[in-house]
CSV table of C-alpha atoms and ligand atoms in Angstrom, one decimal:
chain,number,residue,atom,x,y,z
L,729,MET,CA,8.8,-15.3,-4.4
L,730,ASP,CA,7.9,-15.1,-0.7
L,731,HIS,CA,9.0,-16.9,2.5
L,732,PHE,CA,5.6,-18.5,3.4
L,733,ARG,CA,6.1,-22.2,2.4
L,734,TYR,CA,4.9,-25.6,3.5
L,735,ARG,CA,7.4,-27.9,5.1
L,736,GLY,CA,5.5,-31.2,5.1
L,737,ASN,CA,2.0,-30.2,6.0
L,738,GLU,CA,2.9,-27.2,8.1
L,739,LEU,CA,3.0,-23.7,6.9
L,740,PHE,CA,6.2,-21.9,7.7
L,741,ALA,CA,7.0,-18.2,7.9
L,742,GLU,CA,10.7,-18.1,7.1
L,743,ASP,CA,12.1,-20.6,9.6
L,744,LEU,CA,9.1,-20.6,12.0
L,745,ALA,CA,6.0,-22.7,12.0
L,746,ALA,CA,3.2,-20.2,11.5
L,747,ALA,CA,1.0,-22.0,14.0
L,748,GLU,CA,3.6,-21.5,16.7
L,749,ILE,CA,3.3,-17.8,16.2
L,750,ALA,CA,-0.5,-17.8,16.2
L,751,ASN,CA,-0.6,-19.9,19.4
L,752,ALA,CA,1.8,-17.6,21.1
L,753,VAL,CA,0.3,-14.3,19.9
L,754,GLY,CA,-3.3,-15.2,19.5
L,755,THR,CA,-5.6,-14.7,16.6
L,756,PRO,CA,-6.4,-12.9,14.4
L,757,CYS,CA,-3.0,-11.5,13.6
L,758,PHE,CA,-0.9,-10.3,10.7
L,759,VAL,CA,2.5,-11.9,10.1
L,760,TYR,CA,5.1,-10.3,8.0
L,761,SER,CA,8.3,-11.7,6.6
L,762,ARG,CA,11.3,-9.5,6.8
L,763,ALA,CA,13.3,-11.5,4.2
L,764,THR,CA,10.4,-11.2,1.7
L,765,LEU,CA,10.1,-7.4,2.2
L,766,GLU,CA,13.8,-7.0,1.7
L,767,ARG,CA,13.8,-9.2,-1.4
L,768,HIS,CA,11.0,-7.3,-3.0
L,769,TYR,CA,12.6,-4.0,-2.3
L,770,ARG,CA,15.9,-5.2,-3.7
L,771,VAL,CA,14.3,-6.4,-6.9
L,772,TYR,CA,13.2,-2.9,-7.6
L,773,ARG,CA,16.5,-1.3,-6.6
L,774,GLU,CA,18.5,-3.7,-8.8
L,775,ALA,CA,16.1,-3.3,-11.7
L,776,PHE,CA,17.1,0.4,-12.0
L,777,GLY,CA,20.4,-0.9,-13.4
L,778,GLU,CA,22.4,2.1,-14.6
L,779,LEU,CA,19.3,4.4,-14.5
L,780,ASP,CA,19.4,7.1,-11.8
L,781,GLY,CA,16.4,6.2,-9.6
L,782,LEU,CA,14.7,6.2,-6.2
L,783,VAL,CA,12.2,3.6,-4.8
L,784,CYS,CA,9.7,5.4,-2.7
L,785,PHE,CA,7.7,2.8,-0.8
L,786,ALA,CA,4.0,3.8,-0.7
L,787,VAL,CA,3.4,4.0,3.0
L,788,LYS,CA,-0.4,3.6,2.7
L,789,ALA,CA,0.1,-0.1,1.8
L,790,ASN,CA,1.7,-1.0,5.1
L,791,SER,CA,2.7,1.7,7.6
L,792,ASN,CA,3.8,-0.4,10.5
L,793,LEU,CA,7.0,1.1,12.0
L,794,ALA,CA,8.9,-2.1,11.7
L,795,VAL,CA,8.0,-2.5,8.0
L,796,LEU,CA,9.1,1.1,7.3
L,797,ASN,CA,12.3,0.6,9.4
L,798,VAL,CA,13.3,-2.5,7.5
L,799,LEU,CA,12.9,-0.6,4.2
L,800,ALA,CA,14.6,2.5,5.5
L,801,ARG,CA,17.6,0.5,6.6
L,802,LEU,CA,18.0,-0.6,2.9
L,803,GLY,CA,17.9,3.0,1.8
L,804,SER,CA,14.3,3.2,0.6
L,805,GLY,CA,12.5,6.4,0.1
L,806,PHE,CA,8.8,6.8,0.9
L,807,ASP,CA,5.6,8.1,-0.7
L,808,ILE,CA,3.3,9.5,1.8
L,809,VAL,CA,-0.3,10.9,1.7
L,810,SER,CA,-0.7,12.5,5.1
L,811,GLY,CA,1.0,14.1,8.0
L,812,GLY,CA,0.5,10.9,10.0
L,813,GLU,CA,2.4,8.9,7.4
L,814,LEU,CA,5.2,11.5,7.5
L,815,GLU,CA,5.4,11.2,11.3
L,816,ARG,CA,5.6,7.4,10.9
L,817,VAL,CA,8.4,7.6,8.3
L,818,LEU,CA,10.4,9.8,10.6
L,819,ALA,CA,9.7,7.7,13.7
L,820,ALA,CA,10.9,4.6,11.7
L,821,GLY,CA,14.2,6.2,10.7
L,822,GLY,CA,13.2,7.1,7.2
L,823,GLU,CA,14.8,10.2,5.5
L,824,ALA,CA,12.6,13.2,4.8
L,825,GLY,CA,14.9,14.0,2.0
L,826,LYS,CA,13.8,10.8,0.2
L,827,THR,CA,10.1,11.3,0.9
L,828,VAL,CA,7.6,12.5,-1.7
L,829,PHE,CA,4.2,13.7,-0.6
L,830,SER,CA,1.2,12.7,-2.8
L,831,GLY,CA,-2.6,13.1,-2.4
L,832,PRO,CA,-5.1,15.6,-3.6
L,833,GLY,CA,-6.1,17.1,-0.3
L,834,LYS,CA,-3.0,18.2,1.7
L,835,SER,CA,-4.0,20.5,4.6
L,836,ALA,CA,-2.1,23.6,5.5
L,837,GLY,CA,-0.9,21.9,8.7
L,838,GLU,CA,0.4,18.9,6.7
L,839,ILE,CA,2.2,21.2,4.3
L,840,ARG,CA,3.9,23.0,7.2
L,841,LEU,CA,4.9,19.8,8.8
L,842,ALA,CA,6.4,18.5,5.5
L,843,LEU,CA,8.3,21.8,4.9
L,844,ALA,CA,9.7,21.8,8.4
L,845,ALA,CA,10.8,18.1,8.0
L,846,GLY,CA,12.5,19.0,4.6
L,847,ILE,CA,10.8,16.4,2.4
L,848,ARG,CA,12.1,15.8,-1.1
L,849,CYS,CA,9.0,17.0,-3.1
L,850,PHE,CA,5.3,17.8,-3.0
L,851,ASN,CA,3.3,16.0,-5.7
L,852,ILE,CA,0.9,18.7,-6.6
L,853,GLU,CA,-2.6,17.9,-7.8
L,854,SER,CA,-4.3,21.2,-8.5
L,855,ALA,CA,-3.6,24.9,-9.1
L,856,ALA,CA,-5.1,25.8,-5.8
L,857,GLU,CA,-2.7,23.4,-4.0
L,858,LEU,CA,0.2,24.9,-5.8
L,859,GLU,CA,-0.8,28.4,-4.6
L,860,ARG,CA,-1.2,27.0,-1.0
L,861,VAL,CA,2.2,25.4,-0.9
L,862,ASN,CA,3.8,28.5,-2.3
L,863,GLY,CA,2.0,30.7,0.3
L,864,ILE,CA,3.1,28.5,3.2
L,865,ALA,CA,6.7,28.1,1.9
L,866,ALA,CA,6.9,31.9,1.5
L,867,GLU,CA,5.7,32.4,5.1
L,868,THR,CA,8.4,30.1,6.5
L,869,GLY,CA,11.2,31.4,4.2
L,870,LYS,CA,11.5,28.1,2.3
L,871,ILE,CA,11.4,27.1,-1.3
L,872,ALA,CA,9.2,24.1,-1.8
L,873,ALA,CA,10.3,21.5,-4.4
L,874,VAL,CA,7.2,20.5,-6.4
L,875,SER,CA,6.2,18.0,-9.1
L,876,LEU,CA,2.9,18.2,-10.9
L,877,ARG,CA,0.8,15.1,-10.9
L,878,ILE,CA,-0.6,14.8,-14.4
L,879,ASN,CA,-3.7,12.7,-15.1
L,880,PRO,CA,-2.8,11.1,-18.4
L,881,ASP,CA,-6.3,9.8,-19.1
L,882,VAL,CA,-5.3,6.2,-19.6
L,883,ASP,CA,-7.3,3.1,-18.6
L,884,ALA,CA,-5.3,1.1,-16.2
L,885,GLY,CA,-7.7,-1.9,-16.7
L,886,THR,CA,-8.2,-2.5,-13.0
L,887,HIS,CA,-11.0,-2.3,-10.4
L,888,PRO,CA,-12.9,1.0,-10.8
L,889,TYR,CA,-12.3,1.9,-7.1
L,890,ILE,CA,-8.5,1.7,-7.6
L,891,ALA,CA,-8.2,3.2,-11.1
L,892,THR,CA,-6.9,6.8,-10.8
L,893,GLY,CA,-5.6,7.8,-14.2
L,894,LEU,CA,-8.9,8.5,-16.1
L,895,LYS,CA,-10.3,12.0,-16.7
L,896,GLU,CA,-13.3,11.1,-14.6
L,897,ASN,CA,-11.1,10.4,-11.5
L,898,LYS,CA,-10.5,13.2,-9.0
L,899,PHE,CA,-6.7,12.8,-9.3
L,900,GLY,CA,-4.1,14.9,-10.9
L,901,ILE,CA,-4.0,17.8,-13.4
L,902,PRO,CA,-5.4,17.4,-16.9
L,903,ALA,CA,-2.5,17.1,-19.4
L,904,GLU,CA,-3.8,20.1,-21.4
L,905,GLN,CA,-3.4,22.3,-18.3
L,906,ALA,CA,0.1,21.1,-17.4
L,907,LEU,CA,2.2,23.7,-19.2
L,908,ALA,CA,0.2,26.6,-18.0
L,909,LEU,CA,0.6,25.3,-14.4
L,910,TYR,CA,4.4,24.9,-14.9
L,911,GLU,CA,4.4,28.5,-16.1
L,912,GLN,CA,2.5,29.6,-13.0
L,913,ALA,CA,4.9,27.6,-10.8
L,914,ALA,CA,7.8,29.5,-12.5
L,915,ARG,CA,6.2,32.8,-11.6
L,916,LEU,CA,5.7,31.9,-7.9
L,917,PRO,CA,8.6,32.9,-5.6
L,918,ALA,CA,8.5,30.0,-3.1
L,919,VAL,CA,8.1,26.9,-5.3
L,920,GLU,CA,10.6,25.2,-7.6
L,921,ALA,CA,9.2,22.7,-10.2
L,922,VAL,CA,11.6,19.8,-10.2
L,923,GLY,CA,9.5,17.0,-11.5
L,924,ILE,CA,6.5,15.5,-13.1
L,925,ASP,CA,4.5,12.5,-11.9
L,926,CYS,CA,1.5,10.3,-12.5
L,927,HIS,CA,-0.1,7.3,-10.8
L,928,ILE,CA,-2.7,5.6,-12.9
L,929,GLY,CA,-4.1,2.9,-10.6
L,930,SER,CA,-3.3,-0.1,-8.5
L,931,GLN,CA,-3.0,-3.8,-9.1
L,932,LEU,CA,-2.0,-3.3,-12.8
L,933,THR,CA,-1.3,-6.5,-14.5
L,934,SER,CA,0.2,-5.2,-17.7
L,935,ILE,CA,3.0,-2.8,-18.7
L,936,ALA,CA,1.1,-1.1,-21.6
L,937,PRO,CA,-0.8,1.5,-19.5
L,938,TYR,CA,2.5,2.6,-17.8
L,939,LEU,CA,4.1,3.1,-21.2
L,940,ASP,CA,1.0,4.9,-22.5
L,941,ALA,CA,1.0,7.2,-19.5
L,942,ILE,CA,4.7,8.0,-19.8
L,943,ASP,CA,4.3,8.6,-23.6
L,944,ARG,CA,1.6,11.2,-22.8
L,945,LEU,CA,3.8,13.0,-20.3
L,946,LEU,CA,7.1,13.0,-22.1
L,947,PRO,CA,6.1,15.8,-24.6
L,948,ILE,CA,5.5,18.0,-21.5
L,949,VAL,CA,9.0,17.2,-20.2
L,950,GLU,CA,10.5,18.0,-23.7
L,951,THR,CA,8.6,21.3,-24.0
L,952,LEU,CA,9.9,22.4,-20.6
L,953,ARG,CA,13.4,21.5,-21.6
L,954,GLU,CA,13.1,23.5,-24.8
L,955,LYS,CA,11.9,26.5,-22.8
L,956,GLY,CA,14.9,26.4,-20.6
L,957,THR,CA,13.2,25.0,-17.5
L,958,PRO,CA,14.2,21.4,-17.5
L,959,LEU,CA,12.8,19.0,-14.9
L,960,ARG,CA,15.1,16.8,-12.8
L,961,HIS,CA,12.9,13.8,-12.1
L,962,PHE,CA,10.0,11.7,-13.5
L,963,ASP,CA,7.9,9.8,-11.0
L,964,ILE,CA,5.9,7.0,-12.6
L,965,GLY,CA,3.8,6.3,-9.5
L,966,GLY,CA,3.1,2.8,-8.1
L,967,GLY,CA,0.5,0.3,-9.0
L,968,LEU,CA,2.3,-2.9,-10.2
L,969,GLY,CA,0.0,-5.8,-9.4
L,970,VAL,CA,0.7,-9.0,-7.5
L,971,ARG,CA,-0.4,-12.5,-7.9
L,972,TYR,CA,-3.3,-13.1,-5.6
L,973,GLY,CA,-4.8,-16.0,-7.6
L,974,GLY,CA,-4.8,-16.4,-11.4
L,975,GLU,CA,-3.2,-13.0,-12.3
L,976,SER,CA,0.2,-13.0,-14.0
L,977,PRO,CA,1.5,-9.4,-13.5
L,978,PRO,CA,4.8,-8.4,-15.0
L,979,ARG,CA,7.8,-8.6,-12.6
L,980,PRO,CA,9.3,-5.3,-11.4
L,981,ASP,CA,12.4,-5.8,-13.5
L,982,GLU,CA,10.3,-6.4,-16.6
L,983,LEU,CA,8.5,-3.1,-15.9
L,984,MET,CA,11.7,-1.3,-15.3
L,985,ARG,CA,13.4,-2.6,-18.4
L,986,ALA,CA,10.5,-1.4,-20.5
L,987,VAL,CA,10.4,2.0,-18.8
L,988,ALA,CA,14.2,2.4,-19.1
L,989,GLU,CA,13.9,2.3,-22.9
L,990,LEU,CA,11.7,5.4,-22.8
L,991,PHE,CA,14.0,7.3,-20.5
L,992,ARG,CA,17.4,6.5,-22.1
L,993,GLY,CA,19.5,9.6,-22.6
L,994,ARG,CA,17.0,12.0,-21.1
L,995,GLY,CA,19.0,12.7,-18.0
L,996,LEU,CA,16.0,12.3,-15.7
L,997,GLU,CA,16.0,10.6,-12.4
L,998,ILE,CA,13.2,8.0,-12.2
L,999,ILE,CA,11.1,7.7,-9.0
L,1000,ILE,CA,8.7,4.8,-8.5
L,1001,GLU,CA,6.2,4.5,-5.7
L,1002,PRO,CA,5.4,0.8,-5.3
L,1003,GLY,CA,3.3,-0.4,-2.3
L,1004,ARG,CA,1.5,-3.6,-3.0
L,1005,SER,CA,4.2,-5.2,-5.0
L,1006,ILE,CA,6.7,-4.9,-2.1
L,1007,ALA,CA,4.4,-5.6,0.8
L,1008,ALA,CA,1.4,-7.8,-0.2
L,1009,ASN,CA,3.0,-11.1,-0.5
L,1010,ALA,CA,5.3,-10.3,2.5
L,1011,GLY,CA,2.3,-10.8,4.8
L,1012,ILE,CA,-0.4,-13.3,5.8
L,1013,PHE,CA,-3.4,-12.8,8.0
L,1014,ILE,CA,-4.0,-15.7,10.4
L,1015,THR,CA,-7.4,-16.5,11.7
L,1016,ARG,CA,-8.9,-19.4,13.7
L,1017,VAL,CA,-12.1,-21.3,12.8
L,1018,GLU,CA,-14.6,-20.8,15.6
L,1019,TYR,CA,-17.6,-22.7,14.3
L,1020,LEU,CA,-18.6,-24.8,11.3
L,1021,LYS,CA,-22.2,-24.7,10.1
L,1022,SER,CA,-24.3,-25.6,7.2
L,1023,ASN,CA,-27.5,-24.0,5.9
L,1024,GLY,CA,-28.8,-26.7,3.6
L,1025,SER,CA,-26.4,-26.8,0.7
L,1026,ARG,CA,-24.1,-24.0,1.9
L,1027,HIS,CA,-21.3,-24.5,4.3
L,1028,PHE,CA,-19.8,-21.8,6.5
L,1029,ALA,CA,-16.6,-21.6,8.4
L,1030,ILE,CA,-17.0,-18.8,10.9
L,1031,VAL,CA,-13.6,-17.5,11.8
L,1032,ASP,CA,-12.3,-15.0,14.3
L,1033,GLY,CA,-11.1,-12.5,11.7
L,1034,GLY,CA,-13.6,-10.3,9.9
L,1035,MET,CA,-14.1,-7.4,7.5
L,1036,ASN,CA,-12.9,-5.0,10.2
L,1037,ASP,CA,-9.5,-6.7,10.1
L,1038,LEU,CA,-9.2,-7.4,6.3
L,1039,LEU,CA,-11.5,-5.3,4.3
L,1040,ARG,CA,-10.5,-6.0,0.7
L,1041,PRO,CA,-12.8,-9.0,0.1
L,1042,ALA,CA,-15.8,-7.0,1.4
L,1043,LEU,CA,-14.9,-3.7,-0.3
L,1044,TYR,CA,-13.7,-4.8,-3.7
L,1045,GLY,CA,-14.9,-8.4,-3.9
L,1046,ALA,CA,-11.1,-9.2,-3.9
L,1047,TRP,CA,-10.0,-12.8,-4.0
L,1048,GLN,CA,-7.2,-13.8,-1.7
L,1049,ASP,CA,-6.0,-17.3,-1.2
L,1050,ILE,CA,-6.9,-19.0,2.0
L,1051,ILE,CA,-4.8,-22.0,3.1
L,1052,PRO,CA,-4.6,-24.1,6.3
L,1053,LEU,CA,-1.7,-23.7,8.6
L,1054,ASN,CA,-1.7,-27.4,9.1
L,1055,ARG,CA,-2.9,-29.5,6.1
L,1056,ARG,CA,-5.0,-32.4,7.3
L,1057,GLY,CA,-5.9,-35.4,5.3
L,1058,GLY,CA,-9.6,-36.0,4.5
L,1059,ALA,CA,-12.3,-34.9,2.1
L,1060,SER,CA,-12.6,-31.2,1.5
L,1061,ARG,CA,-15.9,-29.2,1.5
L,1062,CYS,CA,-16.8,-26.0,-0.2
L,1063,TYR,CA,-16.8,-23.3,2.5
L,1064,ASP,CA,-17.6,-19.6,2.7
L,1065,ILE,CA,-15.1,-18.3,5.1
L,1066,VAL,CA,-16.9,-15.6,7.1
L,1067,GLY,CA,-16.2,-13.4,10.0
L,1068,PRO,CA,-18.1,-12.6,13.2
L,1069,VAL,CA,-19.2,-9.0,12.1
L,1070,CYS,CA,-22.9,-8.5,11.7
L,1071,GLU,CA,-22.9,-7.7,7.9
L,1072,SER,CA,-23.4,-10.1,5.0
L,1073,ALA,CA,-20.4,-8.5,3.4
L,1074,ASP,CA,-18.3,-9.9,6.2
L,1075,PHE,CA,-16.4,-12.6,4.3
L,1076,LEU,CA,-12.8,-13.4,3.7
L,1077,GLY,CA,-13.4,-15.8,0.9
L,1078,LYS,CA,-16.3,-17.6,-0.8
L,1079,ALA,CA,-16.6,-21.2,-2.1
L,1080,ARG,CA,-13.2,-22.4,-0.9
L,1081,ALA,CA,-12.5,-26.1,-0.9
L,1082,LEU,CA,-11.0,-26.9,2.5
L,1083,CYS,CA,-10.9,-29.8,5.0
L,1084,LEU,CA,-11.7,-28.0,8.3
L,1085,GLU,CA,-12.4,-28.7,12.0
L,1086,PRO,CA,-13.3,-26.1,14.6
L,1087,GLY,CA,-10.1,-24.6,16.1
L,1088,ASP,CA,-8.1,-24.9,12.8
L,1089,LEU,CA,-5.9,-22.0,11.8
L,1090,LEU,CA,-6.1,-20.5,8.4
L,1091,ALA,CA,-3.9,-18.0,6.5
L,1092,VAL,CA,-5.2,-15.5,4.1
L,1093,ARG,CA,-2.3,-14.8,1.7
L,1094,GLY,CA,-1.3,-11.5,0.2
L,1095,ALA,CA,-2.3,-9.6,3.3
L,1096,GLY,CA,0.8,-7.6,3.8
L,1097,ALA,CA,-0.5,-4.7,1.8
L,1098,TYR,CA,-3.8,-2.9,2.4
L,1099,GLY,CA,-4.5,-5.3,5.2
L,1100,PHE,CA,-3.9,-3.9,8.7
L,1101,VAL,CA,-3.8,-0.3,7.4
L,1102,MET,CA,-7.5,-0.6,6.3
L,1103,SER,CA,-8.7,-2.2,9.5
L,1104,SER,CA,-11.1,-0.6,11.9
L,1105,ASN,CA,-12.8,-1.1,15.2
L,1106,TYR,CA,-16.2,-1.8,13.7
L,1107,ASN,CA,-18.3,-3.9,16.1
L,1108,SER,CA,-16.0,-2.7,18.8
L,1109,ARG,CA,-13.4,-5.2,17.8
L,1110,GLY,CA,-9.8,-4.4,18.9
L,1111,ARG,CA,-7.5,-4.3,16.0
L,1112,ALA,CA,-5.3,-7.4,15.3
L,1113,ALA,CA,-1.7,-7.9,16.4
L,1114,GLU,CA,1.1,-7.5,13.9
L,1115,VAL,CA,4.1,-9.7,14.0
L,1116,MET,CA,7.3,-9.7,12.0
L,1117,VAL,CA,9.3,-12.8,11.5
L,1118,ASP,CA,13.1,-12.5,11.0
L,1119,GLY,CA,14.7,-15.9,10.3
L,1120,ASP,CA,13.8,-18.1,13.2
L,1121,ALA,CA,12.6,-15.3,15.5
L,1122,PHE,CA,9.4,-13.4,15.6
L,1123,HIS,CA,8.7,-9.9,17.1
L,1124,ILE,CA,5.3,-8.5,18.0
L,1125,VAL,CA,5.5,-5.2,16.1
L,1126,ARG,CA,2.0,-4.0,17.2
L,1127,GLU,CA,0.2,-5.3,20.1
L,1128,ARG,CA,-3.4,-6.4,19.8
L,1129,GLU,CA,-5.8,-3.6,21.0
L,1130,ASP,CA,-7.5,-4.5,24.2
L,1131,SER,CA,-10.9,-3.2,25.3
L,1132,ALA,CA,-9.3,-0.4,27.3
L,1133,ALA,CA,-7.7,0.9,24.1
L,1134,LEU,CA,-11.1,0.8,22.3
L,1135,PHE,CA,-12.6,3.6,24.3
L,1136,ALA,CA,-9.6,5.3,25.9
L,1137,ARG,CA,-10.3,8.5,24.1
L,1138,GLU,CA,-14.1,8.6,24.8
L,1139,SER,CA,-16.0,10.1,27.7
L,1140,THR,CA,-19.5,10.2,29.0
L,1141,LEU,CA,-21.4,13.5,29.7
L,1142,PRO,CA,-21.1,15.0,33.2
L,1143,GLN,CA,-23.6,13.6,35.8
L,1144,ALA,CA,-25.6,16.7,36.4
L,1145,HIS,CA,-27.5,18.3,33.5
L,1146,PRO,CA,-26.4,22.1,33.4
L,1147,ALA,CA,-30.1,23.2,33.4
L,1148,SER,CA,-31.2,21.1,36.3
U,2603,LIG,N1,1.3,6.3,-5.4
U,2603,LIG,C1,0.1,6.9,-5.3
U,2603,LIG,C2,-0.1,8.3,-5.6
U,2603,LIG,C3,-1.0,6.1,-4.9
U,2603,LIG,O1,-2.2,6.6,-4.8
U,2603,LIG,C4,-0.8,4.7,-4.6
U,2603,LIG,C5,-2.0,3.8,-4.2
U,2603,LIG,C6,0.5,4.2,-4.7
U,2603,LIG,C7,1.5,5.0,-5.1
U,2603,LIG,C8,0.8,2.7,-4.4
U,2603,LIG,O2,0.1,1.9,-5.3
U,2603,LIG,P1,0.4,0.3,-5.3
U,2603,LIG,O3,1.8,0.1,-5.7
U,2603,LIG,O4,0.3,-0.2,-3.9
U,2603,LIG,O5,-0.6,-0.3,-6.2
U,2603,LIG,N2,-6.8,-0.2,-1.0
U,2603,LIG,C9,-6.6,-0.7,-2.4
U,2603,LIG,C10,-5.4,0.0,-3.1
U,2603,LIG,C11,-5.5,1.5,-3.1
U,2603,LIG,C12,-4.3,2.1,-3.7
U,2603,LIG,C13,-4.3,3.6,-3.6
U,2603,LIG,N3,-3.2,4.3,-4.1
U,2603,LIG,C14,-6.6,-2.2,-2.4
U,2603,LIG,O6,-6.6,-2.8,-1.3
U,2603,LIG,O7,-6.5,-2.8,-3.5
């Protein structure tokens, strides 16, 4: 359920006409709905029921400070993958103590920053990283809480670029090496192994791969308990899919119910790291039609938003729904919705039946996750504005980048050549 609905022929974001926002802020822009974000977070929170659990929003999906702040106010934890994301969480009022740090390539500087902030846990992806965290924690007189990310070698059944739980992927520690690494952790003076985690991929549309992954990790948890070194938490990662088009992913409460069965009576806290399923359908991307043109049988709507703004269609061939902000009567045509960037991959959608005129506004749905965060300045295009709607008010939560911002950090060479 989201709060982007038609009233008559006009698309509304909560209680505001989306066109009103686009006309005030300009296009392209991302528009987020606070009520939708809150709703999605609460569905997870409530789905825990009597289970002890923490929702750690995956910051990579949408790291705007306003988005993080809305979630932090509800008590959300965060899953980060860089020092930059940690700084954002702290700036947005998030708690370090509810933040887990994932990712296979944490730098020494990032580890220092996270230790100083007092994060909840490092999700460790290799023996070398475990040694590095131990070394830095020892230097600073701290004990680092760690969890080992185990690669369960299960097929998440998703796009190969966003599958992460197979042996061939760079992520995690092979299950066969897990116990040896927990033993190594026990010998190291400045780390404490408190958990286990996995993340098998993104945009998962069935529960089975989660259950398979958990099944493969539970024997490790049991062996550690028998050895007298019990873990405190089990982090099942993120990855629950959303409905962009024809998919029918399980709801968060369905996932949590199934997962709860496996954890009953084990005394483990459950952590989950959802990104997309909280943010994707809490955002739309608004773009304006600049030109219409036809090349023989093919019709193009050239819009002012491109692959630099919303990369998913170009990068993964992703399908996201494209709808008009104002539905007009008349015959529709089959359009490729393409951007102004000089690449043939620059499309937002192909073969969409729409009734369009130049100047019309379109919304790409499902753009609240992996939208703005993956945008770039390619073709020297300033990044889009971000707006959050809250009831009948909207707030610009990131200004559009102007041309001064584009090259503010660049410089030319000095006038005189040093040799002349
Ligand atoms: N935890 C870890 C360790 C992750 O690597 C990810 C996503 C998540 C949680 C959150 O997964 P989610 O609930 O959002 O599926 N750019 C791609 C998605 C990449 C996901 C990377 N990792 C896309 O646009 O589809």
